[in-house]
Each structure stands twice: as structure tokens, then as C-alpha cells.
XYZ file of C-alpha atoms in Angstrom:
556
model
C 87.952 114.049 85.928
C 86.934 112.816 82.459
C 83.204 112.809 81.804
C 83.066 109.102 80.953
C 84.953 108.111 84.103
C 82.786 110.421 86.213
C 79.706 108.857 84.629
C 80.874 105.365 85.594
C 81.435 106.446 89.204
C 77.970 107.985 89.353
C 76.484 104.827 87.848
C 78.238 102.735 90.473
C 77.171 104.947 93.366
C 73.513 104.804 92.361
C 73.727 101.048 91.948
C 75.449 100.726 95.304
C 72.705 102.821 96.897
C 69.975 100.715 95.289
C 71.469 97.523 96.720
C 72.423 99.172 100.036
C 69.758 101.831 100.691
C 70.227 101.764 104.473
C 73.922 102.621 104.058
C 73.146 105.318 101.483
C 70.563 106.810 103.848
C 73.062 106.947 106.706
C 75.623 108.638 104.469
C 73.155 111.454 103.838
C 71.179 110.449 100.763
C 67.877 111.010 102.534
C 65.845 110.055 99.458
C 66.540 106.471 100.560
C 64.637 106.974 103.819
C 62.226 104.138 104.483
C 64.089 101.712 102.227
C 65.978 98.639 103.384
C 68.121 96.210 101.375
C 66.516 93.079 100.025
C 67.713 89.815 101.563
C 66.171 87.837 98.703
C 68.768 85.423 97.334
C 68.012 86.519 93.780
C 68.677 90.128 94.737
C 71.985 89.126 96.349
C 73.028 87.372 93.131
C 72.028 90.471 91.165
C 74.332 92.501 93.402
C 77.198 90.133 92.599
C 76.454 90.512 88.880
C 76.342 94.299 89.225
C 79.726 94.388 90.983
C 81.316 92.113 88.393
C 79.902 94.286 85.603
C 81.279 97.421 87.261
C 84.688 95.761 87.593
C 84.625 94.882 83.880
C 83.604 98.431 82.929
C 86.285 99.917 85.168
C 88.952 97.855 83.407
C 88.000 99.575 80.151
C 89.822 102.680 81.406
C 93.618 102.365 80.905
C 95.033 103.279 84.317
C 98.189 104.961 83.023
C 96.216 107.308 80.771
C 94.183 108.721 83.665
C 94.884 111.979 85.495
C 96.386 111.767 88.991
C 92.981 112.468 90.541
C 91.308 109.819 88.403
C 94.054 107.307 89.190
C 93.323 107.554 92.900
C 89.571 107.284 92.344
C 90.199 104.277 90.079
C 92.120 102.431 92.785
C 89.505 103.267 95.418
C 86.721 102.187 93.059
C 88.545 98.902 92.478
C 89.075 98.465 96.221
C 85.373 98.876 96.984
C 84.375 96.325 94.339
C 86.959 93.773 95.484
C 85.974 94.219 99.124
C 82.284 93.619 98.436
C 82.942 90.646 96.154
C 85.235 89.080 98.752
C 82.411 89.245 101.271
C 79.820 87.847 98.853
C 81.856 85.279 96.906
C 84.548 84.129 99.329
C 83.187 84.658 102.835
C 79.574 84.194 101.670
C 78.452 86.172 104.714
C 74.816 86.001 103.630
C 74.988 82.234 104.310
C 77.446 82.095 107.198
C 77.287 85.297 109.240
C 74.037 86.400 110.917
C 75.736 89.670 111.897
C 75.503 90.695 108.247
C 71.725 91.029 108.729
C 71.760 93.314 111.774
C 72.108 96.678 109.990
C 68.440 97.402 109.170
C 67.458 96.749 112.802
C 69.367 99.853 113.885
C 66.936 102.697 113.287
C 68.579 105.491 115.249
C 69.177 107.875 112.331
C 65.430 108.434 112.033
C 65.234 109.385 115.694
C 68.382 111.415 116.253
C 69.407 113.033 112.946
C 67.246 116.108 112.252
C 67.283 115.871 108.467
C 63.511 116.575 108.323
C 60.651 117.456 110.707
C 60.112 114.811 113.377
C 56.718 113.671 112.089
C 58.126 113.050 108.603
C 61.063 111.062 109.987
C 58.776 108.893 112.104
C 56.525 108.189 109.101
C 59.623 107.112 107.182
C 60.637 104.978 110.149
C 57.216 103.306 110.053
C 57.783 102.384 106.403
C 61.235 101.035 107.291
C 59.884 98.918 110.156
C 57.087 97.519 108.000
C 59.662 95.741 105.822
C 61.649 94.058 108.602
C 59.475 90.913 109.005
C 60.003 89.907 105.354
C 63.699 90.829 105.578
C 64.326 88.554 108.568
C 62.190 85.726 107.200
C 64.380 85.721 104.110
C 67.529 85.931 106.254
C 66.501 82.718 108.013
C 66.148 81.034 104.614
C 69.578 82.227 103.477
C 71.612 81.211 106.514
C 73.041 77.687 106.463
C 73.039 76.574 110.090
C 75.916 74.128 109.713
C 78.133 76.908 108.327
C 77.593 79.369 111.198
C 80.083 79.741 114.042
C 78.392 79.790 117.484
C 80.386 82.897 118.439
C 78.633 84.812 115.652
C 75.262 83.650 116.939
C 76.111 84.801 120.456
C 76.939 88.334 119.311
C 74.013 88.604 116.902
C 71.444 87.527 119.483
C 72.928 89.958 121.989
C 72.404 92.795 119.507
C 68.951 91.621 118.446
C 67.781 91.249 122.039
C 69.021 94.765 122.758
C 66.968 96.157 119.878
C 63.924 94.177 121.028
C 64.202 95.853 124.412
C 64.539 99.261 122.754
C 61.518 98.784 120.493
C 59.463 97.627 123.480
C 59.888 101.142 124.874
C 59.548 103.013 121.581
C 56.454 104.969 122.636
C 58.303 106.434 125.619
C 61.265 107.241 123.335
C 58.964 109.148 120.984
C 57.652 111.228 123.872
C 61.211 112.068 124.914
C 62.053 113.070 121.327
C 59.057 115.397 121.101
C 60.206 117.145 124.256
C 63.918 117.293 123.373
C 63.450 118.348 119.748
C 60.487 120.640 120.431
C 58.566 118.997 117.608
C 55.333 117.045 117.341
C 54.351 113.605 116.071
C 50.799 113.361 114.753
C 48.592 110.752 116.401
C 48.073 108.953 113.093
C 51.854 108.703 112.616
C 52.395 107.516 116.184
C 49.801 104.759 115.833
C 51.286 103.606 112.524
C 54.884 103.450 113.735
C 53.929 101.650 116.964
C 51.903 99.070 115.035
C 54.759 98.445 112.615
C 57.281 98.424 115.468
C 55.313 95.673 117.213
C 55.399 93.532 114.066
C 59.084 94.299 113.511
C 59.856 93.434 117.110
C 58.210 90.044 116.699
C 60.409 89.471 113.640
C 63.545 90.365 115.624
C 62.509 88.024 118.444
C 61.821 85.229 115.958
C 65.184 85.758 114.264
C 66.978 85.723 117.607
C 65.126 82.569 118.657
C 65.905 80.928 115.309
C 69.603 81.562 115.918
C 69.511 80.298 119.497
C 67.812 77.107 118.348
C 70.496 76.717 115.674
C 73.278 76.465 118.262
C 72.991 72.672 118.441
C 73.771 72.508 114.702
C 75.974 75.595 114.236
C 79.395 74.082 114.813
C 81.474 75.865 112.189
C 84.771 77.414 113.236
C 84.988 81.183 113.523
C 88.595 80.952 112.285
C 89.158 82.377 108.827
C 92.409 80.523 108.247
C 95.571 82.064 106.806
C 94.360 82.223 103.209
C 91.087 84.007 103.940
C 92.683 86.218 106.592
C 95.286 87.480 104.125
C 92.519 87.698 101.521
C 90.514 89.908 103.889
C 93.483 92.238 104.363
C 94.080 92.413 100.625
C 90.437 92.941 99.659
C 89.443 95.450 102.326
C 92.722 97.166 103.270
C 94.868 96.585 100.143
C 97.520 94.992 102.342
C 99.242 92.311 100.274
C 102.654 90.734 99.740
C 103.198 90.519 103.472
C 103.333 87.399 105.600
C 101.477 86.594 108.791
C 104.872 86.191 110.447
C 105.906 89.728 109.433
C 102.638 91.190 110.712
C 103.083 89.476 114.068
C 106.759 90.392 114.363
C 106.230 94.093 113.658
C 103.317 94.270 116.095
C 105.222 92.378 118.804
C 108.194 94.731 118.439
C 105.879 97.724 118.745
C 104.212 96.183 121.800
C 107.587 95.735 123.488
C 108.543 99.329 122.653
C 105.290 100.643 124.119
C 105.665 98.503 127.234
C 109.107 99.990 127.844
C 107.691 103.508 127.377
C 104.901 102.620 129.801
C 107.309 101.294 132.422
C 109.600 104.320 132.006
C 106.641 106.660 132.541
C 105.679 104.755 135.688
C 109.207 105.050 137.080
C 109.233 108.791 136.462
C 106.094 109.122 138.580
C 107.218 106.936 141.481
C 109.824 104.196 141.152
C 108.632 102.634 144.409
C 105.111 101.944 143.136
C 103.987 99.222 140.771
C 102.231 99.982 137.496
C 99.026 98.517 138.926
C 99.182 100.905 141.893
C 99.705 103.898 139.613
C 96.882 102.823 137.296
C 94.602 102.635 140.325
C 95.625 106.169 141.328
C 94.959 107.441 137.798
C 91.503 105.840 137.773
C 90.640 107.335 141.144
C 91.054 110.875 139.802
C 87.777 111.296 137.926
C 85.091 113.951 137.341
C 81.871 114.192 139.276
C 78.787 113.019 137.444
C 77.401 116.573 137.490
C 80.503 118.072 135.828
C 81.306 115.285 133.363
C 79.874 117.015 130.286
C 81.448 120.406 131.059
C 84.800 118.808 131.905
C 84.721 117.035 128.547
C 83.851 120.304 126.770
C 86.858 121.980 128.388
C 89.125 119.153 127.247
C 87.753 119.486 123.730
C 88.822 123.133 123.615
C 92.267 122.297 125.017
C 92.910 119.523 122.488
C 91.647 121.643 119.596
C 93.966 124.544 120.347
C 97.048 122.374 120.829
C 96.543 120.207 117.767
C 97.002 123.291 115.564
C 100.725 122.683 116.131
C 100.646 119.539 114.006
C 97.669 119.856 111.638
C 95.366 122.498 110.186
C 91.939 122.828 111.803
C 89.777 123.545 108.723
C 86.676 124.725 110.584
C 85.920 126.385 113.898
C 82.610 124.513 114.194
C 82.793 122.303 117.258
C 81.021 119.036 117.953
C 78.366 119.282 120.641
C 79.219 117.406 123.824
C 75.999 115.794 124.990
C 74.795 112.885 127.074
C 74.665 109.813 124.855
C 71.131 109.301 123.499
C 69.513 106.310 125.145
C 69.558 104.094 122.020
C 73.361 104.282 121.868
C 74.141 103.783 125.559
C 74.470 99.993 125.466
C 77.130 100.304 122.750
C 79.383 103.202 123.770
C 80.485 105.199 126.795
C 82.256 107.852 124.676
C 81.913 108.229 120.905
C 81.983 110.751 118.079
C 78.930 110.879 115.814
C 79.570 112.864 112.639
C 77.300 113.381 109.606
C 77.485 111.075 106.616
C 79.754 112.029 103.742
C 76.779 113.137 101.625
C 74.740 114.883 104.334
C 73.427 118.350 103.452
C 70.889 119.056 106.222
C 71.619 117.242 109.511
C 75.170 118.559 109.673
C 75.662 118.722 113.451
C 78.301 116.506 115.049
C 77.961 115.083 118.537
C 80.526 113.908 121.048
C 78.564 111.440 123.138
C 79.432 110.894 126.783
C 77.507 108.310 128.792
C 77.212 109.157 132.513
C 76.193 106.543 135.084
C 72.471 105.920 135.446
C 70.661 107.583 138.351
C 69.343 104.289 139.729
C 72.786 102.673 139.981
C 74.348 102.104 143.382
C 77.045 104.484 144.593
C 79.709 101.832 143.965
C 78.456 101.167 140.421
C 78.493 104.889 139.652
C 82.029 105.188 140.987
C 83.274 102.276 138.865
C 81.678 103.800 135.781
C 83.114 107.268 136.393
C 86.581 105.771 136.866
C 86.479 104.952 133.150
C 86.299 108.735 132.641
C 89.329 109.456 134.800
C 90.800 112.821 133.828
C 93.932 111.457 132.136
C 92.084 108.782 130.202
C 89.263 111.120 129.165
C 91.772 113.621 127.810
C 93.339 110.918 125.654
C 89.916 109.686 124.518
C 89.101 113.265 123.496
C 92.298 113.464 121.448
C 91.298 110.194 119.743
C 87.630 111.017 119.186
C 87.883 114.721 118.414
C 91.109 116.724 118.010
C 93.130 115.789 116.086
C 91.394 112.404 115.845
C 88.066 111.412 114.323
C 86.304 114.773 114.303
C 89.180 116.696 112.746
C 89.638 113.851 110.255
C 85.937 114.190 109.402
C 86.381 117.942 108.767
C 89.200 117.242 106.324
C 87.300 114.344 104.756
C 84.353 116.616 103.966
C 86.693 118.855 101.979
C 88.316 116.005 100.067
C 87.730 115.927 96.306
C 87.758 112.121 96.237
C 84.160 110.872 96.508
C 85.098 107.171 96.669
C 87.430 107.853 99.575
C 84.885 110.014 101.387
C 82.254 107.287 101.185
C 84.287 104.111 101.474
C 87.165 104.950 103.786
C 89.428 102.177 105.020
C 88.824 100.770 108.508
C 92.574 100.906 109.203
C 92.869 104.552 108.125
C 90.036 105.900 110.294
C 91.061 104.007 113.406
C 94.793 103.877 112.773
C 94.982 107.637 112.267
C 93.051 108.389 115.471
C 95.316 106.049 117.434
C 98.465 107.412 115.815
C 97.697 111.047 116.643
C 97.445 110.192 120.343
C 101.169 109.424 120.132
C 101.845 112.332 117.765
C 100.305 114.818 120.200
C 102.509 113.549 123.028
C 105.593 113.768 120.803
C 104.596 117.350 119.931
C 104.640 118.272 123.622
C 100.974 117.920 124.567
C 100.765 117.493 128.355
C 104.553 117.353 128.399
C 105.904 116.045 131.692
C 102.539 114.634 132.783
C 103.491 110.977 132.941
C 100.159 109.919 134.350
C 98.657 111.171 131.101
C 101.395 109.316 129.216
C 100.490 106.089 131.014
C 96.797 106.534 130.203
C 97.632 107.175 126.552
C 99.900 104.134 126.326
C 97.271 101.889 127.894
C 95.050 102.631 124.893
C 97.913 101.866 122.511
C 98.812 98.616 124.283
C 95.186 97.527 124.066
C 95.332 97.935 120.271
C 98.662 96.097 120.092
C 97.090 93.117 121.798
C 94.016 93.262 119.554
C 96.227 92.844 116.507
C 98.122 89.908 117.980
C 94.962 88.171 119.197
C 93.152 88.694 115.883
C 96.011 87.164 113.916
C 96.477 84.205 116.263
C 92.767 83.440 116.597
C 92.254 83.343 112.843
C 95.500 81.923 111.453
C 96.249 79.117 113.921
C 94.241 76.004 114.663
C 94.325 76.049 118.433
C 94.812 79.580 119.811
C 91.974 80.048 122.287
C 89.844 82.902 123.565
C 91.247 82.113 127.015
C 94.810 82.657 125.767
C 93.689 85.938 124.232
C 92.046 86.917 127.515
C 95.282 86.314 129.395
C 97.198 88.410 126.862
C 94.837 91.368 127.377
C 95.166 91.012 131.141
C 98.970 90.849 131.000
C 99.800 93.567 128.479
C 96.738 95.856 128.415
C 96.180 95.705 132.200
C 92.506 94.758 131.831
C 90.455 92.950 134.441
C 89.262 89.460 133.542
C 85.769 90.435 132.387
C 86.768 93.246 129.983
C 89.748 91.166 128.817
C 87.444 88.272 127.976
C 85.085 90.625 126.137
C 88.000 91.966 124.074
C 89.243 88.468 123.239
C 85.758 87.304 122.230
C 85.431 90.314 119.944
C 88.304 88.908 117.928
C 86.195 85.888 116.976
C 83.550 87.930 115.161
C 85.543 91.083 114.279
C 88.922 89.934 112.935
C 89.303 93.425 111.489
C 89.925 94.889 114.930
C 93.602 94.459 114.180
C 93.184 97.553 111.977
C 93.574 100.048 114.837
C 97.163 98.961 115.342
C 97.839 97.973 111.732
C 96.719 101.382 110.483
C 98.826 103.179 113.087
C 101.913 101.187 112.126
C 101.382 101.813 108.397
C 100.919 105.560 108.955
C 104.106 105.683 111.033
C 106.044 103.895 108.270
C 104.581 106.240 105.635
C 105.550 109.252 107.740
C 109.148 108.028 108.097
C 109.391 107.388 104.359
C 107.831 110.750 103.489
C 110.178 112.680 105.774
C 113.178 110.756 104.454
C 112.257 111.578 100.849
C 112.008 115.238 101.767
C 115.284 115.213 103.732
C 113.323 115.940 106.918
C 112.746 119.472 105.616
C 108.950 119.264 105.842
C 107.044 119.655 109.089
C 104.608 117.303 110.768
C 101.908 119.761 109.757
C 102.869 119.372 106.084
C 102.632 115.607 106.415
C 99.274 115.438 108.203
C 97.632 118.043 105.984
C 98.704 116.144 102.884
C 97.686 112.794 104.381
C 94.202 114.000 105.303
C 93.637 115.689 101.945
C 93.014 112.256 100.444
C 90.118 111.418 102.767
C 90.551 107.939 104.220
C 91.805 105.545 101.531
C 93.927 102.478 102.295
C 97.478 103.488 103.207
C 99.024 101.160 100.575
C 97.159 103.206 97.946
C 98.140 106.582 99.441
C 101.805 105.572 99.324
C 101.604 105.608 95.513
C 100.654 109.298 95.605
C 102.514 110.701 98.613
C 105.885 109.123 97.860
C 107.977 110.028 94.829
C 109.611 106.602 94.695
C 107.419 104.131 96.543
C 109.432 101.029 95.610
C 112.577 102.509 97.154
C 111.114 102.283 100.655
C 110.320 98.573 100.693
C 107.276 97.128 102.430
C 104.386 99.019 104.001
C 105.529 98.107 107.533
């Protein structure tokens, strides 16, 4: 990489960190501990100016004269700038989306990531909390009530109220941390963080109340509209020159293919039973609460060993399967937590599994454990760990492309993890176990429906959450309550189409790559090369993995 180009990247990264210190901290730049972004409108405008200046400076480098490595970094650099400017200039999220202010309320890195002694981390947390009242006061000034969609208020207040509840019990959490981490918090530090937490909690309550009181005025539509929806895909995922109609058609065709595979698997199990009956049987085969963690650990080992058939495992270090820390339990029942791209100290990875609570009724515990049915949990482990998110993380850490490591594409991270569920089955994983195949396809069908619902909610004038709910019930076999939750998510997270979109783009890239190489390369060659780039948008990777990109037509 040329020194001048490297210097510009470093200049951008430090500027990005200054405007987004919470994000930089979570990525592993621990010198930003205790800092939060400013929500002052002048500071937001300065960020816009900084991004526009960086875009101008980037254009000073003639693309064609750059090395291959620099060309990729250039495109990723450009992508990051365009994505941030789209949010600030077009969506104007700082005026219209209260969710954009939730990040600094989530303080879990200080508690869970052991980047420093516990007492130091809690002192840094106290400094962080001290700034939240001013941050949320300014947020209230920035938001324009008439421009907020009520669906965004509903989700934001749900998150804020959850953090209020957590901060109410912070003292008990600190005692648990001291015991679990075998470390001590000084009394002076404890008193300071609890005092600042009380003030921060009041600010969160006030912000939540402000939003609830805004509901009578907040009548904006959550719908992006076709122009902004396509703009979102272009700015964040580099997906352009493709119509809404093409996106829907390709996804619908894939949904129909997966439904046929699902029905065929059901018939191979028992042609006299309905899919619903077989799903019920699958769900009723689940681990005991006492063995859930060990059962998951065993599955982790199984998936790791088998995935070597299709991709290199670059490290033998395993994620630790543990009970989900209390702060995360409201948000996930199974999740992978890996270090930030720049982390040097707190390098452990955790595979979180959330068991049922002890005080739940027997029926509630049973319903919860059914989510961890053996077939479904195995597929979740493939997605979250091997060869999904965790293995992707291992490759990402070795990537030479810093912009890709830090600013990976939503559709790559989630699309890859979804794609390899299918790739493992095609490679013979659990071959002949059609109950496993059904469980795996249920996850894929869910993502198919997400893409369809996202597109229809945001590019039509009348597609309703109720219609989306019915689609999830019909094709993803969800009950009404979870189906409604999934459909509502589409109102505030239009990007949840990226699970399916990313999978479809990776599958098209794989077909094109194999065709170019006369099918003489192996799956392992393809996945190793794919992951060597980190997690950039697939439309960008195509320029580097394919010898003649234009020959293969569109990205889908």
C-alpha cells in the first residue's frame, strides 16, 4: 500500500473514531473507553463535513493507478463514506429515527470484556454514564416529532425501558461480576458508578417518556419508498442497477425451491404425516436444562471437524460456550460474541446460550427448551460457529484489508452464515437426517420471508404488518406471536432482507467462479478465497474474484 494512501486511511479511521468513540471502543480501541459520541447538532454537521472532505481527498487517488490491494481498500473506503452520508444527508436519522440514539445506552462491553482490571473498567463506565444525560437531552432537541414513525418509537422505548430495568439492578450486577471474574471493585469506584448510573437512568426514563408523549404527533410513515430503499441498498451494500421486481422475483423463486426441498424432506421422513406434525416432533426432541451447555459444546466440536471439508479452519482456539450473561438475555437465546476487529487484549470469544430461568413454570421451561431442539440447535451452531460467524471471524482477523475488517457488509456477515448452512448439507453433513434438513430449511425459509416482507413493506403504499405476519405463518411455520414480531421488525430494520440477499449473491458468485474455472476448483478453494477478503460487499468482491465480471451479468 502506498504511504500516502495508507496515511489517508489512517486519517479517516482516527476521524471516524473521534466522531464514533463508542463504536471504536467496541472494535477494540480501548483508549476510547469512557467516551461517547456527541449528539450536538453542530458536531453532527462537522461529521458530515469530515466525510465529504474524506470523499474529496479519496478522489485525488486515480483508481486505475492503484495496486490490487489498494483498489479494494479504495472501494471499501468509498462504501463506508457513502453509507454514512446516506444516513446523515438522505435518511437524516438524527432527526427522524430515535433508534439511532440507543447505542451509548448499551454498556455491556465494560462489564463483560476483560480488557482491563474490573475496577478500571467500572471507573471508565462511570465516566461513560456521566455523559448520558446531556447526550439524551440533545437527542430530544434533534428529533423532529412529526418526522418520526410510531413503529420506531415503539422499538426504541422497548429498548430504553429494558436498559432502565438493567441499570436499576446495577449494584447486584457488580457483585455478580466480582464473584465471576474474581476481581474487586473499590468502594469509591462503586459509589461513583452507582451515582452516575442513577442520573443516567433518569435520562433514559425521560427520553423514553419524551418518545411516548410524542406518539400523538409522530405520524410519519415507516416506509422508505422505492427510491430510498434502492438508495439504502446502493449506499450500504453496493447493490445497484437492479430493480425491486428482480429482487422480489429471485427471492420468490428461491422460496419456492426451498419449500419444495422442505416438503420432500418431510415425505422422506413419513409421507403420512403433515409438516406441522413433523415440526412438532422435531421440537419435542430437546436437551435437558442441565445438559444444554455441554450438548452445545459437543455440537460445536462436531461442526468444527466436519466443516474442514469445505473451508480451512485457521485456528484451533474454540469459542467458550457459556450461559448468556444477564444483560444480553432479553435480546438473544443463542449468539456468538467475538472480539472487535482491533482488539488486542480481550480476545476470548463466547457462544452464548440462554437456558430457561429457574423461576419459570415447568410449561414455560419446556416451551423455551423446544427452541433448542437437537436438530435446530445443530443448525444454529453451524450458523453461529462453524463454518458460520466464528470461523468467518477467524478469517477476518487474518485479512489484510482494514476497511473490510472494520466495516463489513451486513449482507456478507449474515448471508455467508446462512449460506454455509446449506453448503454443509450439500457437503454431506448429517446426510440422510431429514429432520435436520427440515430444521435447517426452516431457518432459510424464515430469511426468504424477511426479504419479501422488507421489500413489500418499504416499496409499496399499502402492504401491512398483518399481511407480513400471515406470510411468516404460512411459509416460515411461525406461530402468530413470533410471526407478528418478525413482521414488525421489518418496519424498523428494512435491512433484514440482507440475510437472504447476501446468501443469494454468494450463491451466484460461487456459480460464476466455478464456471470461470471450469469447475476444476473445489468448494474449499472458493470459500478460502472468499473469506480472505474479510466481509466486503459481494458486488465489490466480484471485481476481484472473477476474471471477467461483466460476462456473468447481474449479481443475482
